[in-house]
Amino acid sequence: MQNNKPGKLFVYAGASGVGKGTIMKELLKSDSSIKLSVSATTRSPREGEVHGREYFFVTKEEFKQMINEDGFLEYAQYCDNFYGTPKAYVDEMLQKGYNVFLEIELQGAQNILKLRPDAVSIFILPPSVEELERRLRDRATETEDAINKRLAQAKVEMNHAKMYKYTVVNDDLNKAVKDVLEIVNKETK
Ligand code: 5GP
């Protein structure tokens, strides 16, 4: 970006199955100031996911090595797997003036908000818990056991919605995208 102003850091969270990824794809198409930080994870790729695009898929040993090398801005365990935000990319993109989105779960969000109090936090809500469950089951990417763990975690995350500066309900995709873009505009003016 031809811009001397550093970008803003956004914490972008929401329960599993809420549609964060779908909204994110549209945000990236609509606003070239936005960059998504690609996390490292120990979970297995879902069908269609590409190493380096959705995630850096790594082994537990590789993940531990990145922790030891102080390579993460934050990391957390979520439903039996580890997820972490590689530090270097985030700082580089912020310096270049991009608005960097961290698509992370509750623990990571809490850590980032302590570490970088200037980060803007957004939480995506489903229209209802029933709808969230339906979406998670329709997606059919997880086992029954994993779906149940994710649903339990979703309820915990939704009970913390108040800790985020903004909440956006994903009832209608276009409306949710528009709402997030408005937040970005407002916060980066
Ligand atoms: P999924 O397995 O559905 O891709 O992700 C599970 C949860 O982990 C989601 O809430 C997602 O936002 C979160 N997540 C993804 N990357 C990171 C990360 O780098 N750090 C943290 N703390 N959570 C992450």
Short mmCIF file of C-alpha atoms and ligand atoms in Angstrom, two decimals:
data_model
loop_
_atom_site.label_atom_id
_atom_site.label_comp_id
_atom_site.label_asym_id
_atom_site.label_seq_id
_atom_site.Cartn_x
_atom_site.Cartn_y
_atom_site.Cartn_z
CA MET A 1 0.00 0.00 0.00
CA GLN A 2 1.22 3.48 -0.85
CA ASN A 3 0.60 4.71 2.62
CA ASN A 4 2.81 5.74 5.52
CA LYS A 5 0.14 5.16 8.11
CA PRO A 6 0.39 1.75 9.80
CA GLY A 7 -2.67 -0.46 9.40
CA LYS A 8 -5.10 -1.54 12.11
CA LEU A 9 -5.23 -4.91 13.73
CA PHE A 10 -8.66 -6.59 13.83
CA VAL A 11 -9.64 -9.49 16.04
CA TYR A 12 -12.31 -11.33 14.10
CA ALA A 13 -14.06 -14.08 16.02
CA GLY A 14 -17.26 -16.08 16.19
CA ALA A 15 -18.46 -19.58 16.92
CA SER A 16 -17.52 -22.46 14.66
CA GLY A 17 -20.01 -22.72 11.79
CA VAL A 18 -21.15 -19.10 12.05
CA GLY A 19 -19.85 -18.28 8.57
CA LYS A 20 -16.71 -16.30 9.47
CA GLY A 21 -14.77 -17.82 6.60
CA THR A 22 -17.48 -17.04 4.02
CA ILE A 23 -17.75 -13.45 5.18
CA MET A 24 -13.95 -13.19 5.16
CA LYS A 25 -13.73 -14.29 1.50
CA GLU A 26 -16.11 -11.49 0.54
CA LEU A 27 -14.23 -8.93 2.65
CA LEU A 28 -10.98 -9.78 0.90
CA LYS A 29 -12.66 -9.37 -2.51
CA SER A 30 -14.30 -6.07 -1.54
CA ASP A 31 -11.54 -4.21 0.28
CA SER A 32 -7.90 -4.41 -0.82
CA SER A 33 -6.73 -2.80 2.45
CA ILE A 34 -7.66 -6.01 4.28
CA LYS A 35 -5.22 -8.88 4.75
CA LEU A 36 -6.07 -12.11 6.52
CA SER A 37 -3.37 -13.58 8.71
CA VAL A 38 -2.91 -17.26 7.84
CA SER A 39 -2.57 -19.31 11.01
CA ALA A 40 -0.69 -22.49 11.69
CA THR A 41 -2.72 -25.44 12.93
CA THR A 42 -2.22 -29.05 13.91
CA ARG A 43 -5.69 -30.06 12.68
CA SER A 44 -6.04 -31.97 9.42
CA PRO A 45 -7.03 -30.08 6.28
CA ARG A 46 -10.71 -30.22 5.27
CA GLU A 47 -11.54 -31.06 1.69
CA GLY A 48 -10.58 -28.12 -0.51
CA GLU A 49 -8.30 -26.47 2.03
CA VAL A 50 -4.85 -25.58 0.76
CA HIS A 51 -1.63 -25.39 2.79
CA GLY A 52 -0.59 -21.73 3.00
CA ARG A 53 -4.04 -20.44 2.01
CA GLU A 54 -6.53 -21.47 4.74
CA TYR A 55 -3.80 -22.58 7.15
CA PHE A 56 -0.25 -23.75 7.43
CA PHE A 57 -0.95 -27.36 8.34
CA VAL A 58 1.82 -28.51 10.64
CA THR A 59 2.60 -31.43 12.94
CA LYS A 60 2.53 -31.07 16.74
CA GLU A 61 6.35 -31.13 16.69
CA GLU A 62 6.54 -28.33 14.12
CA PHE A 63 4.02 -26.33 16.14
CA LYS A 64 6.10 -26.80 19.32
CA GLN A 65 9.19 -25.69 17.45
CA MET A 66 7.43 -22.48 16.37
CA ILE A 67 6.47 -21.85 20.01
CA ASN A 68 10.10 -22.37 21.10
CA GLU A 69 11.32 -19.99 18.41
CA ASP A 70 8.87 -17.35 19.66
CA GLY A 71 7.22 -17.40 16.26
CA PHE A 72 3.65 -16.82 17.43
CA LEU A 73 1.89 -13.61 18.36
CA GLU A 74 -0.57 -15.87 20.19
CA TYR A 75 -1.60 -19.49 20.14
CA ALA A 76 -4.30 -21.59 21.76
CA GLN A 77 -5.69 -25.07 22.03
CA TYR A 78 -9.17 -25.49 20.58
CA CYS A 79 -11.11 -28.78 20.54
CA ASP A 80 -8.01 -31.05 20.65
CA ASN A 81 -5.87 -29.07 18.21
CA PHE A 82 -3.45 -26.16 18.35
CA TYR A 83 -3.85 -22.94 16.40
CA GLY A 84 -1.41 -20.02 16.29
CA THR A 85 -0.87 -16.66 14.62
CA PRO A 86 2.60 -16.38 13.05
CA LYS A 87 4.07 -13.09 14.25
CA ALA A 88 6.21 -11.94 11.32
CA TYR A 89 3.45 -11.63 8.69
CA VAL A 90 1.16 -9.60 10.93
CA ASP A 91 3.81 -7.03 11.82
CA GLU A 92 5.03 -6.76 8.23
CA MET A 93 1.53 -6.15 6.84
CA LEU A 94 0.61 -3.65 9.56
CA GLN A 95 3.78 -1.71 8.82
CA LYS A 96 2.88 -1.66 5.14
CA GLY A 97 -0.44 -0.04 6.06
CA TYR A 98 -2.77 -3.03 5.61
CA ASN A 99 -5.61 -3.76 7.98
CA VAL A 100 -4.84 -7.22 9.29
CA PHE A 101 -7.60 -9.59 10.37
CA LEU A 102 -6.92 -12.36 12.89
CA GLU A 103 -9.61 -15.01 12.60
CA ILE A 104 -9.20 -16.55 16.04
CA GLU A 105 -11.06 -18.21 18.90
CA LEU A 106 -11.84 -16.85 22.36
CA GLN A 107 -8.57 -17.53 24.18
CA GLY A 108 -6.52 -16.03 21.35
CA ALA A 109 -8.84 -13.02 21.20
CA GLN A 110 -8.41 -12.42 24.93
CA ASN A 111 -4.63 -12.66 24.62
CA ILE A 112 -4.45 -10.30 21.66
CA LEU A 113 -6.69 -7.73 23.32
CA LYS A 114 -4.31 -7.70 26.31
CA LEU A 115 -1.21 -7.62 24.12
CA ARG A 116 -2.49 -5.10 21.58
CA PRO A 117 -5.18 -3.01 23.27
CA ASP A 118 -5.51 -0.90 20.13
CA ALA A 119 -6.84 -3.91 18.19
CA VAL A 120 -10.47 -3.60 17.06
CA SER A 121 -12.56 -6.63 17.95
CA ILE A 122 -15.51 -7.99 15.99
CA PHE A 123 -17.63 -10.99 16.93
CA ILE A 124 -19.89 -12.71 14.40
CA LEU A 125 -23.12 -14.09 15.85
CA PRO A 126 -25.47 -16.66 14.32
CA PRO A 127 -29.18 -15.76 14.07
CA SER A 128 -29.76 -18.47 16.74
CA VAL A 129 -28.04 -21.44 18.37
CA GLU A 130 -30.38 -23.80 16.48
CA GLU A 131 -29.31 -22.26 13.19
CA LEU A 132 -25.65 -22.57 14.15
CA GLU A 133 -26.11 -26.26 14.91
CA ARG A 134 -27.87 -26.76 11.58
CA ARG A 135 -25.04 -25.04 9.70
CA LEU A 136 -22.37 -27.06 11.49
CA ARG A 137 -24.17 -30.32 10.71
CA ASP A 138 -24.90 -29.37 7.09
CA ARG A 139 -21.25 -28.52 6.55
CA ALA A 140 -20.50 -32.17 7.38
CA THR A 141 -16.79 -31.55 7.78
CA GLU A 142 -16.52 -32.88 11.32
CA THR A 143 -17.31 -36.09 13.15
CA GLU A 144 -20.28 -36.20 15.55
CA ASP A 145 -17.88 -35.98 18.49
CA ALA A 146 -16.11 -32.95 17.01
CA ILE A 147 -19.44 -31.25 16.20
CA ASN A 148 -20.58 -31.67 19.79
CA LYS A 149 -17.32 -30.26 21.14
CA ARG A 150 -17.57 -27.32 18.74
CA LEU A 151 -21.18 -26.65 19.76
CA ALA A 152 -20.24 -26.67 23.45
CA GLN A 153 -17.37 -24.29 22.69
CA ALA A 154 -19.69 -22.13 20.56
CA LYS A 155 -21.92 -21.54 23.57
CA VAL A 156 -18.91 -20.55 25.69
CA GLU A 157 -17.75 -18.14 22.97
CA MET A 158 -21.21 -16.62 22.56
CA ASN A 159 -21.39 -16.00 26.31
CA HIS A 160 -18.34 -13.76 25.85
CA ALA A 161 -19.79 -11.73 22.98
CA LYS A 162 -19.88 -8.63 25.19
CA MET A 163 -16.10 -8.50 25.40
CA TYR A 164 -15.91 -7.52 21.70
CA LYS A 165 -16.29 -3.95 20.58
CA TYR A 166 -18.63 -4.89 17.73
CA THR A 167 -21.04 -7.76 17.13
CA VAL A 168 -22.43 -8.57 13.70
CA VAL A 169 -25.27 -11.05 13.14
CA ASN A 170 -24.75 -13.29 10.14
CA ASP A 171 -28.34 -13.69 9.07
CA ASP A 172 -27.85 -12.38 5.55
CA LEU A 173 -24.35 -12.72 4.05
CA ASN A 174 -24.35 -9.44 2.09
CA LYS A 175 -25.59 -7.50 5.07
CA ALA A 176 -22.97 -9.06 7.38
CA VAL A 177 -20.20 -8.21 4.87
CA LYS A 178 -21.49 -4.64 4.59
CA ASP A 179 -21.58 -4.30 8.38
CA VAL A 180 -17.98 -5.45 8.76
CA LEU A 181 -16.80 -3.16 5.94
CA GLU A 182 -18.50 -0.24 7.67
CA ILE A 183 -16.66 -1.08 10.90
CA VAL A 184 -13.34 -1.15 9.01
CA ASN A 185 -14.10 2.22 7.40
CA LYS A 186 -15.12 3.79 10.66
CA GLU A 187 -12.09 2.50 12.56
CA THR A 188 -9.53 3.42 9.92
CA LYS A 189 -10.72 6.92 9.05
P1 5GP B 1 -11.38 -24.31 12.38
O1 5GP B 1 -10.84 -25.63 12.79
O2 5GP B 1 -12.88 -24.30 12.31
O3 5GP B 1 -10.72 -23.78 11.13
O4 5GP B 1 -10.98 -23.26 13.53
C1 5GP B 1 -11.36 -23.48 14.85
C2 5GP B 1 -11.26 -22.20 15.65
O5 5GP B 1 -9.88 -21.81 15.75
C3 5GP B 1 -11.96 -21.02 14.98
O6 5GP B 1 -12.66 -20.29 15.98
C4 5GP B 1 -10.83 -20.21 14.41
O7 5GP B 1 -11.16 -18.84 14.29
C5 5GP B 1 -9.77 -20.44 15.45
N1 5GP B 1 -8.42 -20.12 14.99
C6 5GP B 1 -7.91 -20.22 13.75
N2 5GP B 1 -6.65 -19.79 13.71
C7 5GP B 1 -6.33 -19.42 14.97
C8 5GP B 1 -5.16 -18.87 15.58
O8 5GP B 1 -4.13 -18.64 14.95
N3 5GP B 1 -5.23 -18.61 16.90
C9 5GP B 1 -6.33 -18.85 17.65
N4 5GP B 1 -6.29 -18.54 18.94
N5 5GP B 1 -7.46 -19.35 17.11
C10 5GP B 1 -7.45 -19.64 15.79
#
